[in-house]
Short mmCIF file of C-alpha atoms and ligand atoms in Angstrom, two decimals:
data_model
loop_
_atom_site.label_atom_id
_atom_site.label_comp_id
_atom_site.label_asym_id
_atom_site.label_seq_id
_atom_site.Cartn_x
_atom_site.Cartn_y
_atom_site.Cartn_z
CA MET Z 2 -21.31 118.27 99.58
CA VAL Z 3 -22.47 121.30 97.45
CA SER Z 4 -24.11 124.16 98.60
CA ASP Z 5 -27.98 124.92 98.54
CA VAL Z 6 -26.67 128.26 96.33
CA GLU Z 7 -24.84 126.15 94.01
CA GLN Z 8 -27.31 123.23 93.67
CA ILE Z 9 -29.90 125.86 93.08
CA ARG Z 10 -27.78 128.06 90.48
CA ARG Z 11 -27.20 124.13 88.69
CA VAL Z 12 -30.88 123.53 88.49
CA ALA Z 13 -31.66 127.10 87.30
CA ALA Z 14 -28.09 127.29 84.99
CA GLU Z 15 -30.21 124.57 82.84
CA VAL Z 16 -33.32 126.75 82.27
CA VAL Z 17 -33.80 126.60 78.05
CA ASP Z 18 -34.31 130.07 76.71
CA PRO Z 19 -37.76 128.95 74.70
CA GLU Z 20 -36.76 130.94 71.68
CA ILE Z 21 -32.98 130.13 70.96
CA PRO Z 22 -33.91 126.19 73.10
CA VAL Z 23 -30.23 125.38 72.42
CA LEU Z 24 -29.19 127.95 74.79
CA THR Z 25 -29.66 127.65 78.59
CA ILE Z 26 -29.91 131.15 80.67
CA ASP Z 27 -26.98 130.88 81.73
CA ASP Z 28 -25.37 130.89 78.43
CA LEU Z 29 -26.91 133.57 77.61
CA GLY Z 30 -25.72 135.73 80.18
CA ILE Z 31 -29.10 136.18 81.62
CA LEU Z 32 -28.84 134.47 84.95
CA ARG Z 33 -27.20 137.09 87.46
CA GLU Z 34 -27.20 135.72 91.27
CA VAL Z 35 -28.85 133.26 93.63
CA ARG Z 36 -29.11 134.05 97.30
CA VAL Z 37 -30.65 131.75 100.34
CA ASP Z 38 -31.34 133.64 103.68
CA GLY Z 39 -31.32 131.64 106.90
CA ALA Z 40 -35.10 130.09 107.04
CA GLY Z 41 -34.76 128.83 103.66
CA HIS Z 42 -36.33 131.84 101.72
CA VAL Z 43 -34.51 131.33 97.56
CA ASP Z 44 -33.89 134.91 95.45
CA VAL Z 45 -33.26 134.46 92.14
CA ASP Z 46 -32.45 137.49 89.53
CA ILE Z 47 -32.47 137.29 85.92
CA THR Z 48 -31.78 140.29 83.58
CA PRO Z 49 -33.88 140.30 80.22
CA THR Z 50 -32.03 140.79 77.17
CA TYR Z 51 -33.94 143.08 75.43
CA SER Z 52 -36.56 145.86 77.62
CA GLY Z 53 -39.56 144.00 76.07
CA CYS Z 54 -38.35 141.00 75.66
CA PRO Z 55 -41.43 138.14 75.65
CA ALA Z 56 -39.46 135.20 76.47
CA LEU Z 57 -38.70 136.80 79.92
CA ASP Z 58 -41.80 135.86 81.66
CA VAL Z 59 -41.52 132.58 80.23
CA ILE Z 60 -38.03 131.99 81.75
CA ARG Z 61 -38.98 133.60 84.70
CA ALA Z 62 -42.11 130.56 85.41
CA ASP Z 63 -39.41 128.35 84.27
CA VAL Z 64 -36.89 129.00 86.88
CA ALA Z 65 -38.80 129.13 89.97
CA ARG Z 66 -40.83 125.71 88.84
CA SER Z 67 -37.39 123.95 88.05
CA VAL Z 68 -35.93 125.62 91.40
CA ARG Z 69 -39.40 124.42 93.30
CA ASP Z 70 -39.11 121.17 91.91
CA ALA Z 71 -35.13 120.42 93.49
CA GLY Z 72 -36.84 121.12 96.08
CA TYR Z 73 -36.72 124.24 97.44
CA PRO Z 74 -40.77 125.47 97.64
CA ASP Z 75 -39.90 129.41 98.74
CA VAL Z 76 -38.48 131.17 95.71
CA LYS Z 77 -38.77 134.53 94.17
CA VAL Z 78 -37.59 135.06 90.94
CA ASN Z 79 -36.42 138.97 90.63
CA VAL Z 80 -35.51 140.92 87.30
CA VAL Z 81 -32.88 143.56 87.37
CA LEU Z 82 -31.87 145.66 84.97
CA SER Z 83 -28.45 147.18 86.36
CA PRO Z 84 -26.00 146.37 84.91
CA ALA Z 85 -27.31 146.30 81.01
CA TRP Z 86 -26.97 142.76 79.50
CA THR Z 87 -24.45 142.60 76.78
CA THR Z 88 -23.51 139.80 74.48
CA ASP Z 89 -20.46 140.04 76.36
CA TRP Z 90 -21.39 138.01 78.92
CA MET Z 91 -22.35 135.05 76.57
CA SER Z 92 -19.56 132.08 76.78
CA ASP Z 93 -17.32 130.89 74.40
CA ILE Z 94 -19.42 127.79 74.54
CA ALA Z 95 -22.75 129.44 73.95
CA ARG Z 96 -21.51 130.90 71.15
CA ARG Z 97 -19.96 127.97 69.50
CA LYS Z 98 -23.24 126.13 70.22
CA LEU Z 99 -25.80 128.93 68.11
CA HIS Z 100 -22.86 128.70 65.54
CA ASP Z 101 -24.21 125.03 65.08
CA TYR Z 102 -27.58 125.68 65.75
CA GLY Z 103 -27.19 127.77 62.41
CA ILE Z 104 -27.07 131.33 63.91
CA ALA Z 105 -24.06 133.31 63.70
CA PRO Z 106 -22.72 134.29 66.91
CA PRO Z 107 -22.22 137.79 68.17
CA ARG Z 108 -18.72 139.01 67.66
CA GLU Z 109 -16.22 140.97 70.11
CA ARG Z 110 -16.17 144.10 71.03
CA ASP Z 111 -13.10 146.47 71.71
CA ALA Z 112 -12.64 147.71 75.27
CA HIS Z 113 -14.36 151.04 73.73
CA MET Z 114 -17.74 149.13 72.76
CA THR Z 115 -17.05 149.80 69.41
CA LEU Z 116 -17.52 146.84 67.25
CA LEU Z 117 -14.60 145.30 65.04
CA LYS Z 118 -14.93 145.86 61.57
CA LEU Z 119 -15.20 142.24 61.00
CA ALA Z 120 -17.56 140.87 58.69
CA VAL Z 121 -19.97 138.56 60.40
CA GLU Z 122 -19.53 134.42 58.77
CA CYS Z 123 -22.22 132.61 57.37
CA PRO Z 124 -22.93 129.48 60.10
CA LEU Z 125 -23.68 127.60 56.89
CA CYS Z 126 -20.86 128.05 54.51
CA GLY Z 127 -18.18 130.05 56.29
CA SER Z 128 -18.14 132.78 54.11
CA ALA Z 129 -17.12 136.31 55.13
CA HIS Z 130 -19.00 137.48 52.29
CA THR Z 131 -22.01 138.45 53.93
CA SER Z 132 -24.43 141.74 54.25
CA GLU Z 133 -27.02 142.44 56.58
CA VAL Z 134 -30.92 142.52 54.77
CA SER Z 135 -32.40 143.65 57.92
CA HIS Z 136 -31.34 144.63 61.82
CA PHE Z 137 -34.36 143.45 63.11
CA GLY Z 138 -34.93 139.26 62.97
CA SER Z 139 -37.28 137.05 64.15
CA THR Z 140 -36.32 137.96 68.10
CA PRO Z 141 -34.80 141.29 69.46
CA CYS Z 142 -32.02 139.68 69.53
CA GLN Z 143 -31.14 138.91 66.14
CA ALA Z 144 -30.87 140.11 62.77
CA LEU Z 145 -31.20 139.38 59.79
CA LEU Z 146 -28.23 138.64 57.08
CA ARG Z 147 -27.54 136.86 53.75
CA CYS Z 148 -24.68 135.01 52.43
CA ALA Z 149 -23.09 135.99 48.81
CA GLY Z 150 -21.10 132.24 48.77
CA CYS Z 151 -24.36 129.92 49.59
CA ALA Z 152 -26.93 132.63 48.88
CA GLU Z 153 -28.77 131.58 51.93
CA PRO Z 154 -30.35 134.00 54.41
CA PHE Z 155 -29.71 133.43 58.07
CA PRO Z 156 -30.17 134.66 61.38
CA HIS Z 157 -27.26 136.46 63.01
CA PHE Z 158 -27.43 137.26 67.12
CA LYS Z 159 -26.44 140.67 67.17
CA GLU Z 160 -23.77 142.54 69.31
CA HIS Z 161 -25.37 144.16 71.99
CA MET I 5 -59.62 156.72 86.73
CA THR I 6 -57.96 160.38 87.00
CA ALA I 7 -54.53 160.92 87.54
CA VAL I 8 -53.47 160.77 91.55
CA ALA I 9 -49.87 161.25 91.10
CA VAL I 10 -48.83 164.43 93.27
CA ASP I 11 -44.83 163.66 93.56
CA PRO I 12 -43.76 165.36 90.17
CA ALA I 13 -40.91 162.81 89.19
CA GLY I 14 -44.24 160.12 89.30
CA VAL I 15 -45.47 162.59 86.93
CA TYR I 16 -42.74 162.60 84.65
CA THR I 17 -41.71 158.74 84.34
CA LEU I 18 -45.50 158.44 83.53
CA ARG I 19 -45.16 161.12 80.59
CA LEU I 20 -42.28 158.70 78.95
CA ALA I 21 -44.08 155.96 79.91
CA ASP I 22 -47.15 157.05 78.25
CA ASP I 23 -45.03 158.24 75.26
CA CYS I 24 -43.68 153.98 75.04
CA LEU I 25 -46.62 152.34 75.16
CA VAL I 26 -48.33 154.66 72.82
CA LEU I 27 -45.98 154.79 69.98
CA SER I 28 -45.72 150.87 70.26
CA HIS I 29 -49.05 151.12 69.99
CA ARG I 30 -49.43 152.72 66.50
CA LEU I 31 -46.15 150.72 65.20
CA GLY I 32 -47.70 147.64 66.04
CA GLN I 33 -50.50 149.10 63.71
CA TRP I 34 -48.18 148.40 61.24
CA SER I 35 -48.05 144.68 61.52
CA SER I 36 -48.85 142.27 58.70
CA ARG I 37 -49.16 145.52 56.59
CA ALA I 38 -45.72 146.92 56.07
CA PRO I 39 -44.38 147.81 53.14
CA THR I 40 -41.88 144.59 52.66
CA LEU I 41 -41.48 141.51 55.25
CA GLU I 42 -38.45 142.90 56.79
CA GLU I 43 -40.28 145.69 57.76
CA ASP I 44 -43.31 144.50 59.45
CA VAL I 45 -40.94 142.85 61.29
CA ALA I 46 -38.29 145.84 62.19
CA LEU I 47 -41.51 148.21 63.01
CA THR I 48 -43.04 145.48 65.36
CA ASN I 49 -39.71 145.03 66.96
CA ILE I 50 -38.99 148.11 67.85
CA ALA I 51 -42.74 148.48 69.08
CA LEU I 52 -41.57 145.30 71.18
CA ASP I 53 -38.98 147.73 72.59
CA LEU I 54 -40.75 150.34 73.15
CA LEU I 55 -43.29 148.11 75.19
CA GLY I 56 -40.65 146.73 77.47
CA GLN I 57 -39.49 150.28 78.47
CA GLY I 58 -43.11 150.93 79.27
CA ARG I 59 -43.58 148.20 81.11
CA ALA I 60 -40.54 149.45 83.10
CA MET I 61 -41.89 152.71 83.74
CA TYR I 62 -45.67 151.99 84.68
CA ALA I 63 -43.92 149.73 87.44
CA ARG I 64 -41.30 152.66 88.51
CA THR I 65 -44.49 155.09 88.32
CA ALA I 66 -46.66 152.95 90.58
CA GLU I 67 -44.71 153.37 93.34
CA LEU I 68 -43.64 157.27 92.92
CA ASP I 69 -47.02 158.03 92.68
CA GLY I 70 -48.22 155.74 95.36
CA THR I 71 -51.23 153.94 94.03
CA TRP I 72 -49.37 150.62 93.14
CA ARG I 73 -50.77 150.19 90.18
CA SER I 74 -50.45 147.50 88.14
CA GLU I 75 -49.28 148.09 84.56
CA ASP I 76 -52.39 146.84 82.68
CA ALA I 77 -54.04 149.44 85.26
CA TYR I 78 -52.01 152.23 83.57
CA ALA I 79 -52.30 150.99 79.75
CA TYR I 80 -56.11 149.84 79.76
CA LEU I 81 -58.33 151.77 82.37
CA ARG I 82 -57.72 154.84 82.60
CA ASP I 83 -59.60 157.27 79.63
CA GLU I 84 -58.08 159.40 76.93
CA ARG I 85 -57.38 162.87 79.25
CA ASP I 86 -55.29 160.58 81.83
CA PHE I 87 -52.86 160.10 79.18
CA VAL I 88 -49.71 162.39 79.20
CA ASN I 89 -48.00 161.47 75.77
CA CYS I 90 -46.77 164.05 73.47
CA LEU I 91 -49.01 164.78 70.82
CA LEU I 92 -46.27 163.86 68.41
CA VAL I 93 -46.37 159.82 69.50
CA GLU I 94 -49.62 159.64 68.97
CA GLN I 95 -50.03 160.88 65.28
CA GLU I 96 -51.25 158.38 62.83
CA ASN I 97 -48.84 156.12 60.61
CA GLY I 98 -50.10 157.93 57.50
CA ASP I 99 -48.41 156.71 54.80
CA PHE I 100 -44.36 154.69 55.02
CA ALA I 101 -42.85 157.97 54.56
CA ALA I 102 -44.90 159.83 57.66
CA THR I 103 -44.35 156.81 60.07
CA ILE I 104 -40.23 157.44 59.29
CA VAL I 105 -40.48 160.81 60.13
CA ARG I 106 -42.11 160.41 63.19
CA GLN I 107 -39.37 157.81 64.40
CA LEU I 108 -36.73 159.72 63.55
CA LEU I 109 -38.28 163.44 65.52
CA TYR I 110 -39.30 161.29 68.48
CA SER I 111 -36.07 158.46 68.53
CA THR I 112 -33.83 161.95 67.86
CA TYR I 113 -35.08 162.66 71.43
CA GLN I 114 -36.06 159.42 73.45
CA LEU I 115 -32.11 158.91 73.08
CA GLU I 116 -31.46 162.17 74.20
CA VAL I 117 -34.40 162.12 77.19
CA TRP I 118 -32.52 158.54 78.03
CA ARG I 119 -28.94 159.56 78.23
CA ALA I 120 -29.81 162.14 80.36
CA LEU I 121 -31.74 159.95 82.84
CA SER I 122 -28.89 157.19 82.61
CA ASP I 123 -27.00 159.51 85.50
CA SER I 124 -30.73 160.18 87.25
CA PRO I 125 -30.52 160.03 90.97
CA ASP I 126 -33.21 157.41 90.67
CA ALA I 127 -31.52 154.06 90.74
CA GLN I 128 -34.58 152.40 88.99
CA VAL I 129 -34.76 154.98 86.59
CA ALA I 130 -31.12 154.96 85.78
CA ALA I 131 -31.53 151.02 85.11
CA ILE I 132 -34.01 151.75 82.68
CA ALA I 133 -32.48 154.63 80.74
CA ALA I 134 -29.33 153.13 80.45
CA LYS I 135 -31.00 149.75 78.83
CA ALA I 136 -33.06 152.10 76.97
CA VAL I 137 -30.84 153.75 75.19
CA LYS I 138 -28.67 150.37 73.75
CA GLU I 139 -32.20 149.79 72.17
CA VAL I 140 -33.01 153.38 70.78
CA ILE I 141 -29.70 153.83 69.39
CA TYR I 142 -31.03 150.86 66.91
CA HIS I 143 -34.13 152.77 66.37
CA LEU I 144 -32.41 156.05 65.13
CA ASP I 145 -30.46 154.42 63.05
CA HIS I 146 -33.14 152.74 61.25
CA ALA I 147 -35.16 155.79 61.19
CA THR I 148 -32.10 158.04 59.82
CA GLN I 149 -31.11 155.03 57.29
CA TRP I 150 -34.44 155.48 55.39
CA THR I 151 -34.40 159.09 56.16
CA LEU I 152 -31.83 159.02 53.70
CA ARG I 153 -32.51 156.39 51.53
CA LEU I 154 -36.17 157.95 50.58
CA GLY I 155 -34.96 161.54 50.99
CA ASP I 156 -32.64 161.57 48.61
CA GLY I 157 -34.13 158.80 46.98
CA THR I 158 -36.90 159.49 43.93
CA GLU I 159 -38.51 162.06 43.39
CA GLU I 160 -41.85 160.55 44.82
CA SER I 161 -40.11 159.60 47.85
CA HIS I 162 -38.74 163.03 48.81
CA ARG I 163 -42.05 164.55 48.20
CA ARG I 164 -43.32 162.02 50.18
CA MET I 165 -40.92 162.59 53.23
CA GLN I 166 -40.85 166.09 52.93
CA THR I 167 -45.05 166.53 52.74
CA ALA I 168 -44.47 164.46 56.46
CA LEU I 169 -41.97 165.97 57.88
CA ASP I 170 -44.01 169.53 56.91
CA HIS I 171 -46.79 167.49 58.93
CA LEU I 172 -45.26 166.55 61.90
CA TRP I 173 -43.09 169.06 62.69
CA PRO I 174 -45.46 171.74 64.30
CA TYR I 175 -45.78 168.79 66.70
CA THR I 176 -41.75 168.47 67.74
CA ALA I 177 -42.40 171.93 69.61
CA GLU I 178 -44.38 170.41 72.90
CA LEU I 179 -41.10 168.23 73.58
CA PHE I 180 -39.26 170.99 74.77
CA GLU I 181 -41.86 172.82 76.64
CA SER I 182 -40.73 172.79 80.10
CA ASP I 183 -43.19 173.28 83.22
CA GLU I 184 -43.50 172.91 87.29
CA VAL I 185 -42.39 169.59 86.63
CA THR I 186 -39.61 169.30 84.51
CA ARG I 187 -38.17 172.74 86.39
CA ASP I 188 -38.67 170.85 89.51
CA LEU I 189 -36.68 167.91 88.22
CA VAL I 190 -34.74 169.18 86.60
CA GLU I 191 -32.96 170.96 89.41
CA ARG I 192 -32.92 167.30 91.57
CA GLY I 193 -31.06 165.54 88.30
CA GLN I 194 -34.14 163.77 87.41
CA ALA I 195 -35.26 165.16 84.41
CA ALA I 196 -33.70 165.83 80.87
CA ASP I 197 -33.10 169.58 80.81
CA PRO I 198 -35.19 170.79 78.09
CA GLU I 199 -33.21 173.36 76.75
CA ARG I 200 -30.06 170.85 76.68
CA LEU I 201 -32.47 168.23 74.66
CA ARG I 202 -33.48 170.89 72.52
CA ALA I 203 -30.19 171.88 71.41
CA ALA I 204 -28.91 168.47 70.71
CA TRP I 205 -32.05 167.46 69.01
CA ASP I 206 -31.31 170.60 66.62
CA VAL I 207 -28.12 169.75 66.00
CA SER I 208 -28.72 165.77 65.28
CA VAL I 209 -32.26 166.56 63.19
CA ASP I 210 -30.30 168.75 61.21
CA ARG I 211 -28.00 166.96 60.18
CA VAL I 212 -29.96 164.01 59.16
CA LEU I 213 -32.44 166.07 57.13
CA HIS I 214 -29.43 167.67 55.36
CA ASP I 215 -28.08 164.63 54.34
CA ALA I 216 -31.12 163.74 52.81
CA THR I 217 -31.80 166.52 50.94
CA LEU I 218 -34.80 167.58 52.78
CA GLU I 219 -35.64 170.88 54.41
CA ARG I 220 -36.16 171.81 57.63
CA PRO I 221 -39.49 173.33 58.16
CA SER I 222 -40.17 176.76 59.59
CA ALA I 223 -41.84 177.30 62.92
CA SER I 224 -45.43 177.63 62.26
CA TRP I 225 -47.73 176.65 64.79
CA ALA I 226 -47.01 174.92 67.81
CA PRO I 227 -49.77 172.53 69.45
CA THR I 228 -49.45 171.52 72.53
CA GLY I 229 -51.61 169.86 75.75
CA GLY I 230 -50.31 165.75 75.27
CA ARG I 231 -48.64 166.49 78.89
CA ARG I 232 -52.25 167.96 80.36
CA GLY I 233 -54.58 165.50 78.84
CA LEU I 234 -55.61 167.25 75.85
CA HIS I 235 -54.81 165.17 72.65
CA THR I 236 -55.58 165.02 69.21
CA GLU I 237 -58.71 163.96 67.10
CA SER I 238 -56.84 160.32 66.08
CA PHE I 239 -56.11 159.92 69.78
CA GLY I 240 -59.47 158.81 71.19
CA TYR I 241 -60.16 156.19 68.85
CA MET I 242 -57.11 154.51 68.95
CA VAL I 243 -56.73 154.60 72.96
CA ALA I 244 -60.89 152.71 72.00
CA GLU I 245 -58.71 150.32 69.76
CA MET I 246 -56.17 149.01 72.55
CA GLN I 247 -58.55 149.05 75.77
CA HIS I 248 -61.40 147.71 74.25
CA LEU I 249 -60.40 143.91 75.01
CA HIS I 250 -59.71 144.39 78.19
CA ARG I 251 -62.67 146.47 79.17
CA ALA I 252 -64.76 143.80 76.88
CA HIS I 253 -63.26 141.15 79.20
CA PRO I 254 -62.46 142.94 82.69
CA GLY I 255 -59.01 141.60 83.86
CA ALA I 256 -58.32 139.11 80.70
CA SER I 257 -54.83 138.12 80.77
CA TRP I 258 -52.86 135.53 78.71
ZN1 ZN B 302 -22.66 130.86 53.28
#
C-alpha cells in the first residue's frame, strides 16, 4: 500500500502547466515537497519558474483541487522561493516532451552554471543553424529563435 | 493611508518593492506600442519579472512593518506621498532611447542590490533576492545590447541616447544616498552598502557607455526625495492611472 505522501505526490505531479500543457509541474521541477502531519493536514510546496510567472496562481489552485479530490480536504499549497528554480531540475523526459511539442529544450550547464557553447537545435528540422531573435518570448521562460535551415521561427525554453 | 513602518527593515524592503512596482508599471505602458513586436514582448516580460519581485517584497514588508497588509493594499490604496521608490524609475518612458537608458541605469543598480541581499540574514529577503538576480541579469543584458546598438549606431540614434542619458543622469545620485535606514541596516547585513554599490555601478555603467561611444555626463544637480515620498510631477498621474480601476471598484479581483 502506498503512503499518503506518495499518493498525494502522485496526484499533484499530474497537474499540468497551463501555458505549456505538454509538461506537468513535476516535469518542470515546480513541485517540490509534500508533507502530511498526524492530523491529516497536507502541505504541498511549489516554486515559481520566474518571480512573476502568471501561471503560478492557476497551478496553485489546480494542485489544491486535485489533492482535495483525491480525498485530502485539508490541504495548503505553499510557494517557496529557495532554492531558486533552475532548468537543471527538468528531467530528460520533460526535455523530450518539449522538443516533440515544438519547443527547443533548455541545454545543459556545466558545473559553473555557465552555458556550454552549443547551438540550440531547431525542433522542427534539427538544424543547428539557428539564431536568437529575442531573448523574451510568449511566456517568461521562453525565448524566440529563428532557423536558417527551414526558415521557421520557434520557441526555446531558455536555460535559467 | 500613511506609512506606519517602524522597523527600518520594513522601510527598506518597501523602497525596493516600490521601485519594482513603479518601473513595472512604466514598462507596462509600452504594451502594444513598442517599436517592434519583439520589443513589446521583451519590455512587458521584464515588467512581469519586476511585478513578481515587487509582490514578494510587499509580502515581506507586510510582516516587517507589522501591518499584514495585502499586496493590493500597497499597490492600490496608498497615496502618492506614501510611495518611497527612487525618482529614476518613475521618470516617463519618453522615446525608446530614454526607456533603454533608464533600464541600463536602474538594472545595473538593482542587480548589485539583489546580489548583496542574497546574503541577507533575513532568509526570506535572501530567497527573493537570489531568485531576482537571475532575472535582472537578463534585464541588464537587454539594456546593454540596445545601448551598444543605439549608442554606436546612426547619428540620430546616438543623439537620442546621449540626450536621454543627459536627462536621466541626475536622478542616479539618489540611488546611492545613505540615511538612518540604510546606515542601521548595512551594519546588520540587511541592506546593500551605498558606497560599495556606487563603486560597482560606476565600473559597470562606464564600461557600457564607453563601448557604446556615449559620454558619461558630468554631475550637475542631484534631485532627491523619492525615498521620503517626495516625487516628480508625472508620478501623481501614473499613480492615478495605476489605481483607478481598484479605487472605482473597491476590492475588485479577477
Ligand atoms: Zn529548422
